[in-house]
Coordinates of C-alpha atoms in Angstrom, one line a residue:
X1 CA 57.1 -22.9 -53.8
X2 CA 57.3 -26.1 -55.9
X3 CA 53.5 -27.2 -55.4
X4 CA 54.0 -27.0 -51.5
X5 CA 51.2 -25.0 -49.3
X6 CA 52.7 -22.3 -46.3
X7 CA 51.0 -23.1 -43.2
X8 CA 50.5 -19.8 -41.9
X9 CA 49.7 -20.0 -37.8
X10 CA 46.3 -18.6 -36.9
X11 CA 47.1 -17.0 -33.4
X12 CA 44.8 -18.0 -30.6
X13 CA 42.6 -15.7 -29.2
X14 CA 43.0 -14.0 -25.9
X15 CA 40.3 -15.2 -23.7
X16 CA 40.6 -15.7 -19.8
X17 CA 37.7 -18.0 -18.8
X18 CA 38.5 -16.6 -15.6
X19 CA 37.5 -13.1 -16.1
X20 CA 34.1 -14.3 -18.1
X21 CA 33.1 -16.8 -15.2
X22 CA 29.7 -15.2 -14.4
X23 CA 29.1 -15.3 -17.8
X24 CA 29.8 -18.7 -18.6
X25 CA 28.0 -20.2 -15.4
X26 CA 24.6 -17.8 -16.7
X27 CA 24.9 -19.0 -20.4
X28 CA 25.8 -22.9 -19.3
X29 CA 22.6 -23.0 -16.8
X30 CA 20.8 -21.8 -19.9
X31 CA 21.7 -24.3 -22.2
X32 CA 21.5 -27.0 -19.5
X33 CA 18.0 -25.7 -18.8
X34 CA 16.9 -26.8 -22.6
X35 CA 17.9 -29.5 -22.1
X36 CA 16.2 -30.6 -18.7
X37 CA 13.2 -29.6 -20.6
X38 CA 13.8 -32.2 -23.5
X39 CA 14.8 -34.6 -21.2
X40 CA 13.4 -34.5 -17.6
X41 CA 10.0 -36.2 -16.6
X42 CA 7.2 -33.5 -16.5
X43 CA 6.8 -34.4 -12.9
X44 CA 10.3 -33.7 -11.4
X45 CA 11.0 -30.9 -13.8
X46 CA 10.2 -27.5 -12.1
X47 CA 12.0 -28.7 -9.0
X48 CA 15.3 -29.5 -11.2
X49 CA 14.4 -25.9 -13.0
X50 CA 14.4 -24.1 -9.4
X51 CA 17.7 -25.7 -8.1
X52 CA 19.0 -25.1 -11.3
X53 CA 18.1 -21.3 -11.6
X54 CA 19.1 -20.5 -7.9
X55 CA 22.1 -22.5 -8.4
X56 CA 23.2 -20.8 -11.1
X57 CA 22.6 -17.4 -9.9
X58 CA 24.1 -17.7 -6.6
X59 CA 27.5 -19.3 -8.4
X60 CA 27.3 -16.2 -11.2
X61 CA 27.4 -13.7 -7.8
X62 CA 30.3 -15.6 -6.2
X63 CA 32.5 -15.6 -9.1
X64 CA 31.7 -11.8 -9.6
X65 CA 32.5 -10.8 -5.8
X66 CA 35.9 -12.7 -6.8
X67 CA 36.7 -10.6 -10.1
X68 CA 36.2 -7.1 -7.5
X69 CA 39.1 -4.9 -7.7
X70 CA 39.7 -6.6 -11.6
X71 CA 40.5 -4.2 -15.0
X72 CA 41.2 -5.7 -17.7
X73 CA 39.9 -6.6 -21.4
X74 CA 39.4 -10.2 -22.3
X75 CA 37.8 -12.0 -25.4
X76 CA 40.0 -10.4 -28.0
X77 CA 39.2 -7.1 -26.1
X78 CA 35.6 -7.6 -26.6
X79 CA 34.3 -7.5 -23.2
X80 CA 35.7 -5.2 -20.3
X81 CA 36.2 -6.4 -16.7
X82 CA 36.1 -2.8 -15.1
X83 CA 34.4 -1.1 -12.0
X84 CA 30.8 -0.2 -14.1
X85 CA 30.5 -3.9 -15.7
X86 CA 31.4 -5.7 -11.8
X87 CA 28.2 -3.0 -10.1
X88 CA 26.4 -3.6 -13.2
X89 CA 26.4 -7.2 -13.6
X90 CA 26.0 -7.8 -9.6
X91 CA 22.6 -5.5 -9.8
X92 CA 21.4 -7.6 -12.7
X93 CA 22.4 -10.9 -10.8
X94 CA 20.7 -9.8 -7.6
X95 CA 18.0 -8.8 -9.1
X96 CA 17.4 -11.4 -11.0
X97 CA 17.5 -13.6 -7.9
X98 CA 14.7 -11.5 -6.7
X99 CA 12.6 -11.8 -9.9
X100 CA 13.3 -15.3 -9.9
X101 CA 11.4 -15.5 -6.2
X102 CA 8.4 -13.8 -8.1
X103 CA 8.3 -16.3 -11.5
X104 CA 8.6 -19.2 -9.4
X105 CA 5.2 -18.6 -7.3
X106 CA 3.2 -18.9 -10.1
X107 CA 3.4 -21.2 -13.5
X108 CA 1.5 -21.3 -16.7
X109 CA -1.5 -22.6 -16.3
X110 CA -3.1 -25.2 -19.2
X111 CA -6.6 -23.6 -18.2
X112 CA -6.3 -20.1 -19.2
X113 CA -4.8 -18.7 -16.2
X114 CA -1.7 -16.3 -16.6
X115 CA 1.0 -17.3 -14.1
X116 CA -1.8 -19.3 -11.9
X117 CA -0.6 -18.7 -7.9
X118 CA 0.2 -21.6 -5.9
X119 CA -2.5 -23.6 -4.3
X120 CA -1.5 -22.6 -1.2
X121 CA -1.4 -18.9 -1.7
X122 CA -5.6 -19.3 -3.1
X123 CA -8.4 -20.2 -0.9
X124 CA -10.8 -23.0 -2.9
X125 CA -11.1 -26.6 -3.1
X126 CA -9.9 -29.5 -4.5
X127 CA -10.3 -29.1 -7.7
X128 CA -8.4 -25.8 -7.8
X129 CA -5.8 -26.8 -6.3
X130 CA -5.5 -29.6 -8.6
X131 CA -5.6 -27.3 -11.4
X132 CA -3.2 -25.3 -10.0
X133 CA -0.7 -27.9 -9.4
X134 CA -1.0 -28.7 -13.1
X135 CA 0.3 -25.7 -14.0
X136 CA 3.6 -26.1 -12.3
X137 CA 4.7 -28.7 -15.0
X138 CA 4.7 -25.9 -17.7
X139 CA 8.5 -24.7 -16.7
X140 CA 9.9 -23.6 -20.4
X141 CA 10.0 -19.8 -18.8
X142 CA 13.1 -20.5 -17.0
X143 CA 15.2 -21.0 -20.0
X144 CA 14.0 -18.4 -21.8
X145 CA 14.9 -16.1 -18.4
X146 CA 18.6 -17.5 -18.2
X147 CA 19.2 -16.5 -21.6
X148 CA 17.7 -13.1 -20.7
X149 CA 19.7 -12.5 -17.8
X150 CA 23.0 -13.9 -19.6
X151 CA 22.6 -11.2 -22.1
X152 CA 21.9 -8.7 -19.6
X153 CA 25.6 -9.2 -18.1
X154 CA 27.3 -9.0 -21.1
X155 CA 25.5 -5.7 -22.4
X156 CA 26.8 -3.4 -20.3
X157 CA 30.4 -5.1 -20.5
X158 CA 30.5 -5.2 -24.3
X159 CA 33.7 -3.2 -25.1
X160 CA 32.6 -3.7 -29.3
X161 CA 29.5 -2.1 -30.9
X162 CA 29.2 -5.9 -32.7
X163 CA 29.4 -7.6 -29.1
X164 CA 27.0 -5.1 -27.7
X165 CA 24.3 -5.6 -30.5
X166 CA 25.2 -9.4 -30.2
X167 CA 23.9 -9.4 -26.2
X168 CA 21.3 -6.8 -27.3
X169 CA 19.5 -9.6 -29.0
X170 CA 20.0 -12.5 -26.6
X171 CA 18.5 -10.2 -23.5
X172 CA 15.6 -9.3 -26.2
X173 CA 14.5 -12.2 -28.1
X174 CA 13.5 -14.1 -24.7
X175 CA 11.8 -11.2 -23.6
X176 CA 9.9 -10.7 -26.8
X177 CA 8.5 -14.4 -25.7
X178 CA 8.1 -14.0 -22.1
X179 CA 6.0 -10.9 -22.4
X180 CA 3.2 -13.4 -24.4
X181 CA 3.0 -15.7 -21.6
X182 CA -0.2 -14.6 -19.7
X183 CA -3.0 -16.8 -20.7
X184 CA -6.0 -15.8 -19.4
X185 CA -5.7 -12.2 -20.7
X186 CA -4.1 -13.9 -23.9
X187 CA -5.2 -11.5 -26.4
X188 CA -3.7 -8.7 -24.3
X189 CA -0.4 -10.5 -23.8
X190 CA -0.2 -12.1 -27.4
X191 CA -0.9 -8.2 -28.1
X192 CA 2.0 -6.7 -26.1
X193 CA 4.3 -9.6 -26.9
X194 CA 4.1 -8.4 -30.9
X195 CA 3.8 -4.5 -30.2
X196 CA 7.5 -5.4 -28.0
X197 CA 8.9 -8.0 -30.8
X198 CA 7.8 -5.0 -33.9
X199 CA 9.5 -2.1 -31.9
X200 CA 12.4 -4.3 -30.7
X201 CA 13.3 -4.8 -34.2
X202 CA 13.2 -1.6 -35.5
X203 CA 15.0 -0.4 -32.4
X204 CA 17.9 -3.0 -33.4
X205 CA 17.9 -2.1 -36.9
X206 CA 18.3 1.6 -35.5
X207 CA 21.2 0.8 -33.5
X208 CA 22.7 -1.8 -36.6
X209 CA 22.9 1.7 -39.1
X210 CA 24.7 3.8 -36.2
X211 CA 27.1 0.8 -35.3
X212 CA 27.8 1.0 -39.9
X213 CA 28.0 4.8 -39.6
X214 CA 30.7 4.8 -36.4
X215 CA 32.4 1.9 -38.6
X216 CA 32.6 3.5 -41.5
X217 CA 34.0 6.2 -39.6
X218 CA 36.3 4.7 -37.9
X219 CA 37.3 1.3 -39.5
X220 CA 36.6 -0.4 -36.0
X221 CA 34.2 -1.4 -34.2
X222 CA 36.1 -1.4 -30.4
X223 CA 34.6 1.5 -28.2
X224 CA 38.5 2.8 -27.4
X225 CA 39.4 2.6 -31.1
X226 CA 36.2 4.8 -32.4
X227 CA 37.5 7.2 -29.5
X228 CA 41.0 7.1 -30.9
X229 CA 39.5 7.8 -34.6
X230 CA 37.6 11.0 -32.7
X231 CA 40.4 12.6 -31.2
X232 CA 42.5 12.2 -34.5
X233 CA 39.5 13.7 -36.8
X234 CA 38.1 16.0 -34.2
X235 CA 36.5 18.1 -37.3
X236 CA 35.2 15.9 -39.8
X237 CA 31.9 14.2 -37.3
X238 CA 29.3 14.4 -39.7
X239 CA 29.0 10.7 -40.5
X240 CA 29.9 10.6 -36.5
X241 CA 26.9 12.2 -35.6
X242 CA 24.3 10.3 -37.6
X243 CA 25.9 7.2 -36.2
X244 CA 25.3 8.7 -32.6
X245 CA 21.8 10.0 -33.2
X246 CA 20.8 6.0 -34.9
X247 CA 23.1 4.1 -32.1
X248 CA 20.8 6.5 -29.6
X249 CA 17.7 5.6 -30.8
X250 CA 18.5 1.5 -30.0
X251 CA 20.1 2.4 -26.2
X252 CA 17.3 4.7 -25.4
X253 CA 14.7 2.7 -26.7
X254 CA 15.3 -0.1 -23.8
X255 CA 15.5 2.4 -21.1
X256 CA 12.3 3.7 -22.0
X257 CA 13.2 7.1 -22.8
X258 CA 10.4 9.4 -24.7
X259 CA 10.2 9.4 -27.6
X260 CA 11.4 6.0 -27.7
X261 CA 8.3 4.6 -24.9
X262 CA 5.4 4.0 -26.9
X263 CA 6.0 0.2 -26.0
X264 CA 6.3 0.9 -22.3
X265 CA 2.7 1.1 -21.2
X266 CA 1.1 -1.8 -23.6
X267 CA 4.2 -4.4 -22.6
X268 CA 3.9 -3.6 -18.9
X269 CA 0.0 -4.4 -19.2
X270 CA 0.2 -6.9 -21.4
X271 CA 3.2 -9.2 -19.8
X272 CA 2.3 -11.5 -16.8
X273 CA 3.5 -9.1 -13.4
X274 CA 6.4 -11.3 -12.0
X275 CA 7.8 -10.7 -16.0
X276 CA 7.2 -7.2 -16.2
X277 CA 8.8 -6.8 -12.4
X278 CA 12.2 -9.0 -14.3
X279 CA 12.1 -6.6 -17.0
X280 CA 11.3 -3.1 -15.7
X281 CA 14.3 -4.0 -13.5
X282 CA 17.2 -5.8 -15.0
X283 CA 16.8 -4.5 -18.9
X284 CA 17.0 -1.0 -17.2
X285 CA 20.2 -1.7 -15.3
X286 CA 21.5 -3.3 -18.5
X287 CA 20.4 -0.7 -20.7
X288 CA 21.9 2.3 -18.7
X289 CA 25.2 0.2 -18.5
X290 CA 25.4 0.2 -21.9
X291 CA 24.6 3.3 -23.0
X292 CA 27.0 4.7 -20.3
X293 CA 29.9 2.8 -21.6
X294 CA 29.3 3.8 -25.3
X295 CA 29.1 7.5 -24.2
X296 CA 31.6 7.7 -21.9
X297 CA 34.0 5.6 -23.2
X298 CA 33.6 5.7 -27.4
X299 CA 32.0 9.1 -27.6
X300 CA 33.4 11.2 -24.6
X301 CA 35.2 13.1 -27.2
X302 CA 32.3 14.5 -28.7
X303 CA 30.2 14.9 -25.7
X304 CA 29.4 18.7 -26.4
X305 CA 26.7 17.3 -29.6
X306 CA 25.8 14.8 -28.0
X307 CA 25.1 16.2 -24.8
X308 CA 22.5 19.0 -25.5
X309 CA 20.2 16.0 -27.7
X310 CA 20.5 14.1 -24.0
X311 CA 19.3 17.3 -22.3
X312 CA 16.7 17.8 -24.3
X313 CA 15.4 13.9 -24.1
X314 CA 15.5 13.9 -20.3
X315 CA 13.6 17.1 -19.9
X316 CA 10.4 15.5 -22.2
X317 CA 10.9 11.7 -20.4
X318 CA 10.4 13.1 -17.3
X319 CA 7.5 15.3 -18.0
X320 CA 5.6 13.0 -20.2
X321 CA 6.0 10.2 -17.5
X322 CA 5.1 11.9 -14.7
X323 CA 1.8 13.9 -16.7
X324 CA 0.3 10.6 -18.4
X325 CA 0.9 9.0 -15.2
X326 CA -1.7 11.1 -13.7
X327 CA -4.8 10.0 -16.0
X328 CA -3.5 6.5 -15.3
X329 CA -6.7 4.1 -13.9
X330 CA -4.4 0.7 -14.0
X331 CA -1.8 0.5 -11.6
X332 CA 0.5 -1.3 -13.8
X333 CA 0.1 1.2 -16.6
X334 CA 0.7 3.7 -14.2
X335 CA 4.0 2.0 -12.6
X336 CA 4.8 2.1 -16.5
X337 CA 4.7 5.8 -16.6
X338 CA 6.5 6.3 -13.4
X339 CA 9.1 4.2 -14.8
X340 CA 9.7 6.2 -18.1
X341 CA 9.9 9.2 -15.5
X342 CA 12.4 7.6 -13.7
X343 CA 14.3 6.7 -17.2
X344 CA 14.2 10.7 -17.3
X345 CA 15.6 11.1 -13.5
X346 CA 18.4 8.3 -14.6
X347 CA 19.7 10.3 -17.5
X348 CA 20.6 12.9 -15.1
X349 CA 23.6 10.8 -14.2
X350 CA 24.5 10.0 -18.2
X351 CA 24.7 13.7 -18.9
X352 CA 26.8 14.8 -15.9
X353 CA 29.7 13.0 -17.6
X354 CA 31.7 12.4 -14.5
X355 CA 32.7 10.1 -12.2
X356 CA 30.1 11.1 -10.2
X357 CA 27.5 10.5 -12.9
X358 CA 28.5 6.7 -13.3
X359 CA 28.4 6.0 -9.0
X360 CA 25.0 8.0 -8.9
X361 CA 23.6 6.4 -12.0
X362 CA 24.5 2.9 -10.5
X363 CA 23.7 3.6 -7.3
X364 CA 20.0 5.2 -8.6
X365 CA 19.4 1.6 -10.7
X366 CA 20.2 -0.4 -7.8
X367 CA 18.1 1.2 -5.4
X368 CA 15.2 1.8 -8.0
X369 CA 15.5 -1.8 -9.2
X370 CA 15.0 -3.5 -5.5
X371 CA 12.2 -1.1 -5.1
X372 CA 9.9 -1.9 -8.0
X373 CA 10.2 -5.3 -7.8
X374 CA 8.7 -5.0 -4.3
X375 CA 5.6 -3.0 -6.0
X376 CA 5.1 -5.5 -8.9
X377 CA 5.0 -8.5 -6.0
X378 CA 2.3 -6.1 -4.3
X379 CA 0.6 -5.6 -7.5
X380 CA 0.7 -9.5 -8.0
X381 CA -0.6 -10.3 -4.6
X382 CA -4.4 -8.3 -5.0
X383 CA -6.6 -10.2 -7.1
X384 CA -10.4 -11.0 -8.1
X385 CA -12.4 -13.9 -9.5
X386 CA -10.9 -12.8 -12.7
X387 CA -7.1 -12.4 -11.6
X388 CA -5.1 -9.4 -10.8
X389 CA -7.3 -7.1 -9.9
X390 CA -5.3 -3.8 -11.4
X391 CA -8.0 -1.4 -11.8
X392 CA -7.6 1.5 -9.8
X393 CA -11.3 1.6 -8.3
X394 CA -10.4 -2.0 -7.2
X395 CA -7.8 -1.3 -4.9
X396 CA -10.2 1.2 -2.5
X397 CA -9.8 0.3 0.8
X398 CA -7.0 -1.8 0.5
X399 CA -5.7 -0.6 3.6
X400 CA -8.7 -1.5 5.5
X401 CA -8.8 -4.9 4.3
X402 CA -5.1 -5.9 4.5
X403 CA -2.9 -3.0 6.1
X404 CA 0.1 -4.6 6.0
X405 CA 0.1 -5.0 2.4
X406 CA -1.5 -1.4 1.4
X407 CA 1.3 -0.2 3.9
X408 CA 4.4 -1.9 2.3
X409 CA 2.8 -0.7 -1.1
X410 CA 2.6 2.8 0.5
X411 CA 6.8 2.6 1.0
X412 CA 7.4 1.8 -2.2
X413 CA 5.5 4.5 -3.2
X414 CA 7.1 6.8 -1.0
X415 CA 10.3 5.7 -2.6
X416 CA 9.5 6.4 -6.2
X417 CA 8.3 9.9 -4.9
X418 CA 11.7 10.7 -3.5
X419 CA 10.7 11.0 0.0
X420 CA 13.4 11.6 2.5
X421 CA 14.6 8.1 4.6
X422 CA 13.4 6.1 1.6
X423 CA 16.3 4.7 -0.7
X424 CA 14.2 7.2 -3.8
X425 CA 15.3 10.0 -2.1
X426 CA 19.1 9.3 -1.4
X427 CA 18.6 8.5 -5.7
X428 CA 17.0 11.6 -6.5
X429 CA 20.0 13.7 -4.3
X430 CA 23.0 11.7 -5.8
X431 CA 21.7 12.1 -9.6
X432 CA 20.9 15.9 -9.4
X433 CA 23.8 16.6 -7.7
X434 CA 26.2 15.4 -10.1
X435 CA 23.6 16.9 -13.1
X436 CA 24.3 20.3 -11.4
X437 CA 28.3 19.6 -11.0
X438 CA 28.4 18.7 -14.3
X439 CA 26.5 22.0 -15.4
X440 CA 22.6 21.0 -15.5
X441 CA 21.2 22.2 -13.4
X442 CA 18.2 23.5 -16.1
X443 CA 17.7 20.0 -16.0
X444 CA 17.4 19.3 -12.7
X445 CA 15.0 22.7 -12.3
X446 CA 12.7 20.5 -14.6
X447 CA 13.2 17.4 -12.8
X448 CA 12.5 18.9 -9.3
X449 CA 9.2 19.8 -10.5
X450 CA 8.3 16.4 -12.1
X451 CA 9.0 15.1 -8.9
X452 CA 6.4 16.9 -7.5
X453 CA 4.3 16.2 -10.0
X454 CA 4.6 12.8 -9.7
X455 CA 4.3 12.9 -6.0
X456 CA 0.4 13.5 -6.6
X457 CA -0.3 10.7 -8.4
X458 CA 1.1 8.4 -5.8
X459 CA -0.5 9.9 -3.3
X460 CA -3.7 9.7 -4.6
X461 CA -3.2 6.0 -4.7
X462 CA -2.2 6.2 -0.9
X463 CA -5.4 8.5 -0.2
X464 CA -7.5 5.7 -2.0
X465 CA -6.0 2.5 0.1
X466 CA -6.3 4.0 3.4
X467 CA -9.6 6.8 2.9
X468 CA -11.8 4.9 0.8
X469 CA -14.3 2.9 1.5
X470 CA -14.0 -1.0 0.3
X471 CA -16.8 -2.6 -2.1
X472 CA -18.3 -5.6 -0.7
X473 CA -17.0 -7.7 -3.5
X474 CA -13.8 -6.0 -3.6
X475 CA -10.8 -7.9 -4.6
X476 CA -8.9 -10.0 -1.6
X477 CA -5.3 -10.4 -1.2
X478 CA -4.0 -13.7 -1.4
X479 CA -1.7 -14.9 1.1
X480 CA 1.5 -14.8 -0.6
X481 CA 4.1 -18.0 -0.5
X482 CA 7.5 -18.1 0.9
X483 CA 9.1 -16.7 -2.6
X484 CA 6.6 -13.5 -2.8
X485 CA 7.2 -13.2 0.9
X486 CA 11.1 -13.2 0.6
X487 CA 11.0 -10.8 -2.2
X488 CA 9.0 -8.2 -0.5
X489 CA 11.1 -8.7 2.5
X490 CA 14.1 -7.8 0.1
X491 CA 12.5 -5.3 -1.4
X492 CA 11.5 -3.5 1.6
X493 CA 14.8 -3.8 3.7
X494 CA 16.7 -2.5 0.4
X495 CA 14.5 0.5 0.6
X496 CA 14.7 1.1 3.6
X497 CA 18.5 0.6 4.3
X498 CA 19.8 2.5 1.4
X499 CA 17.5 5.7 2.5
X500 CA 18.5 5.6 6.3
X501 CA 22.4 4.0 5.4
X502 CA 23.4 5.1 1.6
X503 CA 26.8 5.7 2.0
X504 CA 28.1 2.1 1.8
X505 CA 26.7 1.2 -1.6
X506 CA 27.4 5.0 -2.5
X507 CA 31.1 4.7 -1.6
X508 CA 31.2 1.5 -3.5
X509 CA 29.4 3.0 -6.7
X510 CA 32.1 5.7 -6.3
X511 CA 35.0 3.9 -6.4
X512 CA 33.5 1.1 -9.0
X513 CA 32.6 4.6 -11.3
X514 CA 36.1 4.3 -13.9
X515 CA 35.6 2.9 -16.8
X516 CA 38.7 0.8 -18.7
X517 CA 39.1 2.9 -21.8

């Protein structure tokens, strides 16, 4: 062409700002929470952090309740705007709101103390409350949590295996961080944070070789178009399958599955409580979204391998959760186990593969997530000269000492163990009946008697709160401040309202239960 250059146009890419909103008000809060760290006086800082946080949360729900009803693909048809992402992203969101209420009682303490309570929430003098208002200037957690719950909305809606591993990291990385926070059990915490960080990485690198294996299967990295590649090369799924069993590992590695757990226990422990409430909650809901969408929408086609390897790995979650649980003598370890068990109860809904799998899987995270997040503020609220007090033998007599406490503990309880008029048991209904629909129903033989196996391990932490006698030093339960309060007040009405009135959320999880393929 004589010396002269073609300009060849680079075409813009598809992305409606519109459709993404909850997205972009999460991941701008984040980055304008570094910088009110950088930049903001250390004395008005937390307040700035809290309107910030709240702000930003409450904004991320209103732009989501006006995307309802909305299907599409936007980002270069990277993330879907479909029924599961909307009920997915509004659990995360509202439970993040809730976990939120539980990180902002307490703040790092320069002393030694893990998240120190607030001064008015611990009877002493002066000088501890002067200590504990220290503590409140040490705000860098709420960053770190934005960036958390940013990635946490866009795993579940990542319509690419790149995008998903992308917003696999930023929920993770933040986490790896938060679960070191506790100070005054540091080597503990320092101890789970590197335990989480080793096996985080491993997990990625899993789920890196199976997104290679379904790429160099299919020559894309888009959910539909891996689908598209299966139903044109039904026959030839070896390399299919070894991407599936590595992309596995990485999905059911943050769900907690077995034998994927080994982190579980340690991390819970380990973590201060109001993070391990945020995470045995939110990376759940995320987690499940995800690992629905990839099997539902990329890998329906092949359902019939992958399907008997899912069997197989909820029958040994929910047994090994419910039986270690037993021998269990902390009661965060224990709510560790419970919660791989309920990671086994939750697949129930992943292998149905149905409609009514999705709405009962959503409807199960919601109802589960509100729940535990009330325990974990319990669990947060009985302490000793040393802290939380989490040893079993410590909390005898609770009920004797502070009933009201003991008894909302006790409901929560109740609800793990499926018991009828708590929101556990409309869970528990929804999930096996769509495992049996969708021809389980071994399965849900197996998980009928875990749940009564796990019913005697919370029971005998009900027997020991109200039928034991207290020690005279026993631990005390501190009087908790408006944010603890309002969480277990959440926590409890959810419970409660979704076992006596389901069908509302139900009907919604039902009609939110397509995917966009």
């Amino acid at each position: 062409m004589n010396g002269l250059i073609a300009l060849v146009p680079i075409p813009t890419p598809n992305m409606d700002l519109g459709q993404i909103a909850p997205l972009e008000i999460v991941f701008g809060a984040a980055l304008i929470s570094v910088l009110v760290e950088a930049f903001v006086r250390r004395e008005g800082r937390r307040r700035v952090q809290l309107v910030l946080v709240f702000a930003s949360l409450i904004a991320a729900v209103a732009a989501l309740v006006g995307l309802a009803g909305t299907r599409t693909l936007t980002a270069q048809a990277s993330v879907a705007v479909d029924g599961p992402a909307l009920f997915m992203q509004g659990t995360v969101l509202l439970l993040a709101i809730v976990g939120a209420l539980l990180i902002a009682e307490r703040s790092i303490d320069p002393a030694g103390d893990a998240f120190a309570p607030r001064a008015s929430a611990l009877p002493g003098g002066r000088e501890e409350r002067e200590l504990t208002a220290a503590g409140w200037s040490q705000t860098e957690v709420w960053p770190l949590f934005l960036f958390c719950v940013g990635g946490m909305l866009l795993f579940p809606a990542s319509n690419d295996l790149l995008t998903m591993f992308v917003a696999l990291e930023v929920l993770s990385l933040p986490l790896y961080l938060l679960a070191g926070l506790a100070r005054r059990r540091r080597l503990l915490s320092q101890e789970a944070s590197l335990k989480y960080f080793l096996l985080g990485a491993f997990s990625s690198a899993f789920f890196l070789f199976g997104t290679a294996m379904l790429y160099g299967f299919a020559g894309t990295f888009s959910l539909g178009g891996i689908a598209d590649a299966l139903s044109g090369n039904a026959g030839d799924n070896g390399l299919v399958m070894l991407g599936v069993a590595l992309l596995a590992v990485g999905l059911l590695f943050k769900v907690a599955a077995v034998p994927f757990h080994q982190w579980t226990p340690d991390v819970y422990q380990g973590a201060p409580t109001p993070i391990t409430a945020f995470m045995a909650t939110c990376v759940k809901v995320a987690a499940f979204g995800a690992l629905l969408r990839v099997m539902y929408v990329a890998l329906g086609g092949v359902r019939w391998d992958w399907q008997p390897m899912l069997w197989i790995i909820a029958i040994i979650t929910m047994l090994v959760g419910v039986i270690v649980a037993i021998a269990q003598t902390d009661i965060k370890r224990m709510l560790a186990y419970s919660s791989i068990a309920h990671a086994g109860f939750i697949l129930l809904g992943v292998i149905a593969v149905s409609e009514a799998g999705i709405a009962s899987t959503m409807f199960y995270l919601a109802a589960y997530g509100f729940a535990t997040l009330g325990a974990f503020a319990v669990v947060s609220l009985v302490r000793d000269s040393s802290g939380e007090a989490t040893h079993l033998s410590q909390w005898a007599g609770l009920g004797k000492r502070s009933p009201v406490v003991a008894g909302i503990f006790t409901l929560f309880l109740l609800a793990f163990a499926g018991i009828p008029l708590t929101s556990g048991f409309t869970s528990k209904f929804a999930v096996f009946s769509a495992a049996i629909a969708g021809g389980a129903t071994p399965v849900v033989i197996v998980a009928v008697f875990a749940s009564v196996i796990s019913a005697f391990f919370y029971a005998r932490i009900i027997v020991l709160m109200f039928f034991a006698e207290p020690a005279e030093e026993g631990p005390r339960v501190v009087l908790p401040s408006a944010f603890t309060a309002l969480a277990l007040a959440i926590g409890v009405a959810v419970t409660v309202l979704l076992g006596v009135l389901p069908q509302p959320l139900l009907n919604l999880a039902q009609q939110a239960g397509i995917f966009l393929r």
